[in-house]
CSV table of C-alpha atoms in Angstrom, one decimal:
chain,number,residue,atom,x,y,z
A,1,CYS,CA,130.2,-57.2,90.1
A,2,PHE,CA,133.4,-57.5,92.2
A,3,PRO,CA,132.9,-56.6,95.9
A,4,ARG,CA,134.8,-53.4,95.5
A,5,ASP,CA,132.6,-52.4,92.6
A,6,ASN,CA,129.5,-53.1,94.8
A,7,ARG,CA,130.9,-50.9,97.6
A,8,ALA,CA,131.8,-48.1,95.2
A,9,PHE,CA,128.4,-48.2,93.6
A,10,ALA,CA,126.7,-48.1,97.0
A,11,ALA,CA,128.9,-45.2,98.1
A,12,LEU,CA,128.1,-43.3,94.9
A,13,ALA,CA,124.3,-43.9,95.4
A,14,LYS,CA,124.4,-42.6,98.9
A,15,SER,CA,126.3,-39.5,97.8
A,16,VAL,CA,123.4,-38.5,95.6
A,17,PHE,CA,120.8,-39.6,98.3
A,18,ALA,CA,119.8,-42.7,96.4
A,19,ASN,CA,119.7,-46.4,97.3
A,20,ALA,CA,121.8,-49.2,95.9
A,21,LEU,CA,119.5,-51.9,97.1
A,22,LEU,CA,120.7,-54.6,94.6
A,23,ALA,CA,124.3,-54.1,95.4
A,24,GLU,CA,123.6,-54.2,99.2
A,25,ALA,CA,121.4,-57.3,98.8
A,26,THR,CA,124.2,-59.1,96.9
A,27,ASP,CA,126.6,-58.7,99.8
A,28,GLN,CA,123.9,-59.7,102.3
A,29,LEU,CA,123.1,-62.8,100.3
A,30,ASN,CA,126.7,-63.8,100.0
A,31,ASN,CA,127.2,-63.5,103.8
A,32,TYR,CA,124.0,-65.5,104.4
A,33,GLN,CA,125.1,-68.3,102.1
A,34,ILE,CA,128.2,-68.9,104.3
A,35,GLU,CA,126.1,-69.7,107.4
A,36,ARG,CA,123.5,-71.6,105.4
A,37,LEU,CA,126.0,-73.9,103.8
A,38,LEU,CA,127.8,-74.4,107.1
A,39,ARG,CA,124.5,-75.5,108.7
A,40,ILE,CA,123.7,-77.9,105.9
A,41,CYS,CA,127.1,-79.5,106.2
A,42,GLU,CA,126.7,-79.9,110.0
A,43,GLN,CA,123.3,-81.4,109.5
A,44,ILE,CA,124.6,-83.9,106.9
A,45,ALA,CA,127.3,-84.9,109.4
A,46,GLU,CA,124.7,-85.4,112.1
A,47,PHE,CA,122.6,-87.6,109.8
A,48,SER,CA,125.6,-89.6,108.8
A,49,PHE,CA,127.2,-90.2,112.2
A,50,GLY,CA,124.9,-89.0,114.9
A,51,ASP,CA,126.8,-88.5,118.1
A,52,VAL,CA,130.2,-89.6,117.0
A,53,PRO,CA,132.2,-86.4,117.2
A,54,GLN,CA,135.6,-87.9,116.4
A,55,ILE,CA,134.7,-88.7,112.8
A,56,LYS,CA,135.2,-85.9,110.4
A,57,LEU,CA,133.5,-85.7,107.0
A,58,LYS,CA,135.5,-84.6,104.0
A,59,VAL,CA,134.2,-81.5,102.2
A,60,GLY,CA,135.2,-80.6,98.7
A,61,ILE,CA,134.9,-77.1,97.4
A,62,LEU,CA,134.9,-76.6,93.6
A,63,GLY,CA,135.7,-72.9,92.9
A,64,LEU,CA,137.3,-70.4,95.2
A,65,SER,CA,137.0,-67.0,93.3
A,66,TYR,CA,134.4,-64.4,94.0
A,67,LYS,CA,133.5,-64.3,90.3
A,68,PRO,CA,133.8,-67.2,87.8
A,69,ASP,CA,136.9,-67.2,85.5
A,70,THR,CA,138.9,-64.8,87.6
A,71,PRO,CA,141.7,-65.1,90.1
A,72,VAL,CA,140.0,-62.6,92.5
A,73,VAL,CA,139.3,-64.0,95.9
A,74,GLU,CA,138.5,-60.7,97.7
A,75,CYS,CA,135.4,-61.3,99.8
A,76,SER,CA,135.2,-64.8,98.4
A,77,VAL,CA,132.3,-66.8,99.9
A,78,ALA,CA,134.1,-70.1,99.2
A,79,CYS,CA,137.2,-69.1,101.0
A,80,ALA,CA,135.3,-67.7,104.0
A,81,LEU,CA,133.2,-70.9,104.1
A,82,ALA,CA,136.4,-73.1,103.9
A,83,ASN,CA,137.8,-71.2,106.9
A,84,LYS,CA,134.6,-72.0,108.9
A,85,LEU,CA,134.3,-75.6,107.8
A,86,ILE,CA,137.9,-76.5,108.7
A,87,CYS,CA,137.0,-76.4,112.4
A,88,ASN,CA,134.8,-79.5,112.1
A,89,PHE,CA,135.6,-81.0,108.7
A,90,ASP,CA,138.5,-81.9,106.5
A,91,VAL,CA,138.4,-79.5,103.6
A,92,PHE,CA,139.8,-79.9,100.1
A,93,ALA,CA,139.5,-77.2,97.3
A,94,TYR,CA,140.2,-76.7,93.7
A,95,ASP,CA,140.2,-73.6,91.4
A,96,SER,CA,142.5,-73.5,88.4
A,97,LEU,CA,142.8,-69.6,88.5
A,98,ALA,CA,142.2,-68.6,92.1
A,99,MET,CA,144.2,-71.1,94.1
A,100,PRO,CA,147.4,-69.1,94.3
A,101,SER,CA,145.5,-66.2,95.8
A,102,ALA,CA,143.3,-68.4,97.9
A,103,THR,CA,146.2,-70.0,99.7
A,104,GLN,CA,147.0,-66.5,101.1
A,105,ILE,CA,143.6,-66.1,102.8
A,106,CYS,CA,142.5,-69.7,103.5
A,107,ASP,CA,143.4,-71.5,106.7
A,108,LYS,CA,146.6,-73.5,106.2
A,109,ARG,CA,144.6,-76.7,107.0
A,110,VAL,CA,142.5,-76.3,103.8
A,111,GLN,CA,144.1,-78.6,101.3
A,112,MET,CA,144.4,-77.4,97.8
A,113,VAL,CA,144.4,-80.1,95.1
A,114,ASN,CA,145.6,-79.7,91.5
A,115,SER,CA,142.7,-81.0,89.5
A,116,VAL,CA,139.0,-81.7,89.5
A,117,ASP,CA,139.7,-85.4,89.2
A,118,LYS,CA,141.7,-85.4,92.4
A,119,LEU,CA,139.1,-83.5,94.2
A,120,LEU,CA,136.3,-85.8,93.3
A,121,TYR,CA,137.8,-89.2,93.0
A,122,GLU,CA,141.0,-89.4,95.0
A,123,GLN,CA,140.0,-87.6,98.2
A,124,ASN,CA,136.9,-89.7,98.9
A,125,ILE,CA,134.9,-86.6,99.7
A,126,ASP,CA,131.5,-86.9,101.5
A,127,ILE,CA,130.1,-83.5,100.6
A,128,LEU,CA,130.7,-81.5,97.4
A,129,ILE,CA,130.0,-77.7,97.3
A,130,ILE,CA,130.2,-76.2,93.8
A,131,ALA,CA,130.9,-72.5,94.6
A,132,THR,CA,131.5,-71.4,91.0
A,133,ALA,CA,129.0,-71.8,88.2
A,134,SER,CA,129.6,-75.2,86.7
A,135,ASN,CA,129.6,-74.0,83.0
A,136,SER,CA,132.7,-72.0,83.8
A,137,TRP,CA,134.7,-75.2,84.2
A,138,LYS,CA,134.3,-75.8,80.4
A,139,ARG,CA,136.4,-72.8,79.8
A,140,ASN,CA,139.0,-73.2,82.6
A,141,GLY,CA,140.8,-76.1,81.2
A,142,ASN,CA,142.0,-77.1,77.7
A,143,SER,CA,141.5,-80.8,78.2
A,144,LYS,CA,138.3,-82.7,77.6
A,145,MET,CA,138.9,-84.4,80.9
A,146,GLU,CA,137.4,-81.6,83.0
A,147,LEU,CA,134.1,-81.6,80.9
A,148,LYS,CA,134.0,-85.4,81.3
A,149,GLN,CA,134.5,-85.1,85.0
A,150,LEU,CA,131.6,-82.6,85.3
A,151,LYS,CA,129.3,-85.0,83.5
A,152,ARG,CA,130.4,-87.7,85.9
A,153,LEU,CA,129.8,-85.3,88.8
A,154,ASP,CA,126.2,-84.8,87.7
A,155,LYS,CA,125.6,-88.5,88.5
A,156,LYS,CA,126.7,-87.9,92.1
A,157,CYS,CA,123.2,-87.1,93.2
A,158,THR,CA,123.4,-88.4,96.8
A,159,MET,CA,124.5,-85.1,98.3
A,160,GLU,CA,122.1,-83.1,96.2
A,161,ILE,CA,119.2,-85.3,97.5
A,162,ILE,CA,120.4,-84.9,101.1
A,163,GLY,CA,120.7,-81.2,100.7
A,164,HIS,CA,117.2,-81.0,99.3
A,165,HIS,CA,116.0,-83.0,102.3
A,166,ILE,CA,117.6,-80.6,104.7
A,167,ASN,CA,117.1,-77.3,103.0
A,168,GLY,CA,114.3,-77.8,100.5
A,169,SER,CA,110.6,-77.0,100.8
A,170,CYS,CA,110.0,-80.5,102.1
A,171,GLN,CA,112.1,-81.5,105.1
A,172,ARG,CA,110.9,-85.0,106.1
A,173,ARG,CA,113.0,-88.1,106.6
A,174,ILE,CA,110.4,-90.8,105.9
A,175,LEU,CA,110.4,-94.6,106.3
A,176,VAL,CA,108.1,-96.7,104.1
A,177,ALA,CA,108.1,-100.1,105.7
A,178,GLY,CA,107.1,-102.7,103.1
A,179,GLY,CA,108.4,-100.2,100.5
A,180,ALA,CA,109.1,-103.0,97.9
A,181,GLY,CA,105.4,-103.9,97.8
A,182,PHE,CA,102.9,-102.6,95.3
A,183,ILE,CA,101.4,-99.8,97.5
A,184,GLY,CA,104.6,-99.1,99.3
A,185,SER,CA,106.7,-98.5,96.2
A,186,HIS,CA,104.1,-96.2,94.6
A,187,LEU,CA,103.8,-94.3,97.9
A,188,ALA,CA,107.6,-94.0,98.2
A,189,ARG,CA,108.0,-92.8,94.7
A,190,ARG,CA,105.4,-90.1,95.2
A,191,LEU,CA,107.1,-89.0,98.5
A,192,LEU,CA,110.5,-89.0,96.7
A,193,GLU,CA,109.1,-86.8,93.8
A,194,ASP,CA,107.7,-84.4,96.5
A,195,GLY,CA,111.3,-83.8,97.7
A,196,HIS,CA,111.4,-86.0,100.8
A,197,TYR,CA,114.3,-88.2,101.9
A,198,VAL,CA,112.7,-91.7,101.6
A,199,ILE,CA,114.0,-94.9,103.2
A,200,CYS,CA,112.3,-98.2,102.2
A,201,ALA,CA,112.6,-101.3,104.3
A,202,ASP,CA,111.5,-104.8,103.1
A,203,TRP,CA,112.5,-108.4,103.1
A,204,LYS,CA,112.1,-108.6,99.3
A,205,LYS,CA,113.2,-106.5,96.4
A,206,ASN,CA,110.8,-104.7,94.0
A,207,GLU,CA,110.7,-106.5,90.7
A,208,TYR,CA,109.4,-103.6,88.6
A,209,PHE,CA,111.3,-100.5,89.9
A,210,GLN,CA,115.0,-99.8,90.3
A,211,GLU,CA,115.6,-98.7,93.9
A,212,ASP,CA,116.7,-95.2,93.0
A,213,GLU,CA,113.4,-94.7,91.2
A,214,PHE,CA,111.4,-94.8,94.4
A,215,CYS,CA,113.7,-94.2,97.4
A,216,ASN,CA,117.0,-92.8,98.6
A,217,GLU,CA,117.9,-95.8,100.7
A,218,PHE,CA,116.7,-99.4,100.5
A,219,LEU,CA,117.2,-101.5,103.6
A,220,HIS,CA,116.9,-105.2,102.8
A,221,MET,CA,115.8,-106.6,106.2
A,222,ASP,CA,113.3,-108.7,108.1
A,223,LEU,CA,111.0,-106.3,110.1
A,224,ARG,CA,109.9,-109.1,112.4
A,225,ALA,CA,113.1,-108.4,114.2
A,226,PHE,CA,112.9,-105.5,116.7
A,227,ASP,CA,116.5,-104.5,116.2
A,228,ASN,CA,115.9,-104.1,112.5
A,229,CYS,CA,112.8,-101.9,113.2
A,230,LEU,CA,114.9,-99.7,115.5
A,231,LEU,CA,117.6,-99.3,112.7
A,232,ALA,CA,115.0,-98.6,110.0
A,233,THR,CA,113.1,-95.9,112.0
A,234,LYS,CA,116.3,-94.2,113.4
A,235,ARG,CA,116.1,-90.4,112.9
A,236,CYS,CA,112.8,-90.7,110.9
A,237,GLU,CA,110.1,-88.1,111.4
A,238,TRP,CA,107.3,-90.1,109.7
A,239,VAL,CA,106.8,-93.8,109.3
A,240,PHE,CA,104.4,-95.4,106.9
A,241,ASN,CA,103.9,-99.1,107.9
A,242,LEU,CA,102.7,-101.1,104.9
A,243,ALA,CA,104.8,-104.2,105.8
A,244,ALA,CA,102.8,-107.4,105.9
A,245,ASP,CA,102.8,-111.0,104.9
A,246,MET,CA,99.8,-110.9,102.6
A,247,GLY,CA,98.2,-112.1,99.4
A,248,GLY,CA,94.9,-113.1,97.9
A,249,MET,CA,92.3,-115.1,99.8
A,250,GLY,CA,93.7,-118.4,98.6
A,251,TYR,CA,97.1,-117.6,100.2
A,252,ILE,CA,95.6,-116.1,103.4
A,253,GLN,CA,93.3,-119.1,104.0
A,254,SER,CA,96.1,-121.5,103.5
A,255,ASN,CA,98.6,-119.8,105.8
A,256,ASN,CA,96.6,-118.4,108.8
A,257,SER,CA,99.1,-119.2,111.6
A,258,VAL,CA,102.1,-118.0,109.6
A,259,ILE,CA,100.4,-114.8,108.7
A,260,LEU,CA,99.2,-114.1,112.2
A,261,PHE,CA,102.7,-114.7,113.7
A,262,ASN,CA,104.6,-112.7,111.0
A,263,ASN,CA,102.3,-109.7,110.9
A,264,THR,CA,101.9,-109.4,114.6
A,265,MET,CA,105.7,-109.3,115.0
A,266,ILE,CA,106.1,-106.7,112.3
A,267,SER,CA,103.3,-104.4,113.5
A,268,PHE,CA,104.0,-104.5,117.2
A,269,ASN,CA,107.8,-104.1,116.7
A,270,MET,CA,107.5,-101.4,114.2
A,271,ILE,CA,105.2,-99.1,116.2
A,272,GLU,CA,107.3,-99.6,119.4
A,273,ALA,CA,110.6,-98.9,117.5
A,274,ALA,CA,109.0,-95.8,116.0
A,275,ARG,CA,108.0,-94.6,119.5
A,276,GLN,CA,111.5,-95.2,120.9
A,277,ASN,CA,113.1,-93.3,118.0
A,278,GLY,CA,110.8,-90.3,118.5
A,279,VAL,CA,108.8,-90.6,115.3
A,280,GLN,CA,106.2,-87.8,115.1
A,281,ARG,CA,103.6,-89.4,112.8
A,282,TYR,CA,102.9,-93.1,112.2
A,283,PHE,CA,100.6,-94.5,109.5
A,284,TYR,CA,99.3,-98.0,109.7
A,285,ALA,CA,97.9,-99.7,106.6
A,286,SER,CA,94.9,-101.8,107.6
A,287,SER,CA,92.5,-103.8,105.5
A,288,ALA,CA,88.8,-104.3,104.7
A,289,CYS,CA,89.4,-107.8,106.2
A,290,VAL,CA,88.8,-106.3,109.7
A,291,TYR,CA,85.1,-106.2,109.0
A,292,PRO,CA,83.0,-109.2,109.9
A,293,GLU,CA,82.8,-111.7,107.1
A,294,HIS,CA,79.0,-112.0,107.2
A,295,ILE,CA,78.7,-108.4,105.8
A,296,GLN,CA,80.2,-109.7,102.6
A,297,THR,CA,77.3,-112.1,102.0
A,298,LYS,CA,74.8,-109.4,101.1
A,299,GLU,CA,74.6,-107.5,97.8
A,300,ASN,CA,73.9,-103.8,97.6
A,301,VAL,CA,75.1,-103.1,101.1
A,302,ALA,CA,75.5,-99.5,102.3
A,303,ALA,CA,79.0,-98.0,102.4
A,304,LEU,CA,81.0,-99.4,105.2
A,305,ARG,CA,81.5,-97.4,108.3
A,306,GLU,CA,84.4,-97.6,110.8
A,307,GLU,CA,82.3,-98.8,113.7
A,308,GLN,CA,81.0,-101.8,111.7
A,309,ALA,CA,84.2,-103.6,112.5
A,310,TRP,CA,82.7,-104.2,116.0
A,311,PRO,CA,81.6,-106.5,117.5
A,312,ALA,CA,84.7,-108.1,116.1
A,313,LYS,CA,84.6,-111.2,113.9
A,314,PRO,CA,87.2,-110.3,111.3
A,315,GLN,CA,87.9,-112.3,108.2
A,316,ASP,CA,90.7,-114.9,108.8
A,317,SER,CA,93.8,-114.3,110.8
A,318,TYR,CA,94.9,-111.6,108.4
A,319,GLY,CA,91.9,-109.4,109.4
A,320,LEU,CA,92.3,-110.3,113.1
A,321,GLU,CA,95.9,-109.1,113.2
A,322,LYS,CA,95.0,-105.9,111.3
A,323,LEU,CA,92.2,-105.1,113.8
A,324,VAL,CA,94.4,-105.7,116.8
A,325,SER,CA,97.2,-103.5,115.3
A,326,GLU,CA,94.7,-100.8,114.6
A,327,GLU,CA,93.8,-100.8,118.3
A,328,MET,CA,97.5,-100.7,119.2
A,329,ALA,CA,98.0,-97.6,117.0
A,330,ILE,CA,95.0,-95.9,118.5
A,331,HIS,CA,96.3,-96.5,122.1
A,332,TYR,CA,99.8,-95.4,121.3
A,333,SER,CA,98.5,-92.1,120.0
A,334,LYS,CA,96.5,-91.7,123.3
A,335,ASP,CA,99.3,-92.8,125.6
A,336,PHE,CA,102.2,-90.9,123.9
A,337,GLU,CA,101.2,-87.4,123.1
A,338,ASN,CA,104.3,-86.7,120.9
A,339,MET,CA,103.3,-89.5,118.4
A,340,GLN,CA,100.3,-89.1,116.1
A,341,THR,CA,98.9,-92.2,114.4
A,342,ARG,CA,96.8,-92.6,111.3
A,343,ILE,CA,95.0,-95.7,110.0
A,344,ALA,CA,93.6,-96.5,106.5
A,345,ARG,CA,91.6,-99.6,105.7
A,346,PHE,CA,92.4,-100.6,102.1
A,347,HIS,CA,90.0,-102.5,99.9
A,348,ASN,CA,91.4,-104.6,97.0
A,349,ILE,CA,94.0,-102.2,95.8
A,350,TYR,CA,95.3,-102.8,92.3
A,351,GLY,CA,97.0,-101.0,89.5
A,352,PRO,CA,100.2,-100.8,87.4
A,353,GLN,CA,103.2,-102.9,88.6
A,354,GLY,CA,100.9,-104.9,90.9
A,355,LEU,CA,101.0,-108.7,91.4
A,356,TRP,CA,98.8,-110.5,88.9
A,357,LYS,CA,99.8,-114.2,89.3
A,358,GLY,CA,101.3,-116.7,91.8
A,359,GLY,CA,98.5,-116.8,94.4
A,360,ARG,CA,99.2,-113.5,96.2
A,361,GLU,CA,97.4,-111.3,93.7
A,362,LYS,CA,94.1,-109.6,94.7
A,363,ALA,CA,90.8,-110.3,93.0
A,364,PRO,CA,90.7,-107.5,90.4
A,365,ALA,CA,94.2,-108.6,89.1
A,366,ALA,CA,93.3,-112.3,89.1
A,367,LEU,CA,90.1,-111.6,87.2
A,368,CYS,CA,92.0,-109.7,84.5
A,369,ARG,CA,94.5,-112.5,84.2
A,370,LYS,CA,91.8,-115.2,83.9
A,371,ASN,CA,89.9,-113.1,81.4
A,372,ARG,CA,93.0,-112.7,79.3
A,373,LYS,CA,93.5,-116.5,79.1
A,374,ARG,CA,90.1,-117.0,77.5
């Protein structure tokens, strides 16, 4: 219904001592949407530029009428939103039927454009708000271009993902360090499916997944460098640190010094960068290699317990670094009350899209490969 119809219906209901709850709720919801969308745009600007107030994002509004396929802009949410956004954003708008009327009530700084194409692809907009049901655009124009443009618009998923991160049921900005690895990419994909905004950082690319299959952003960087760790953890709420120079036992035993140097740099720099950037929760991926090697010489041993890692005699330098970094995570959690830490000791993880050749694969994958060659 049009706004005046809602008001008339509500007045009629009151005259006969009845309630027009649906009509009243519609108006309340429309007013709420203005403030909600304004907050989302402000949060996107904060995520994009932080404390750089002189930079204005460009917002595109598709649809200005109160009701699709009409020129009526009375009580239009889109027009009211445009008038609020113009204070901090550059605003562009298009509506084939409602623009003439909208120019009379919109702030003069709101720029009206004459096609969907110009709105989407000539103004370099950063945020797109579709204020009118998208199927109405199929009827608004006679050309096939508008339908084609809407299909192209569907591929512009970046803002939709950011909006979900800000306003959806899951509101976490999460870094997965080592996100191109086997465990990291599977973890990142699960977090992405759960609606989180996922950033992966790694010094290599994933050979099985396209980046948009498991993360929103991929940072190709060396996490041994502290500045890179600071950049990767910026504005993140949670950090999962799975980054490590690792492989099977053949690789580890042939590269002890390199592994100890690389992984110590990664682990120490990552947790300190997370602390400096105010990360709330930090997960550290440890390994069964922290346990003394002599435990592995016995068959039918009882299930391992955490305290069995001490007295320390871990397996190779890989296990030594993991044990030290576990202690670092424990002490950070004790010393800095705003930062929680979690640790897991992984045991020979394997599965789909895992390494199975080249020397860095784990024992289960190596056994499968060798058995297949027989």
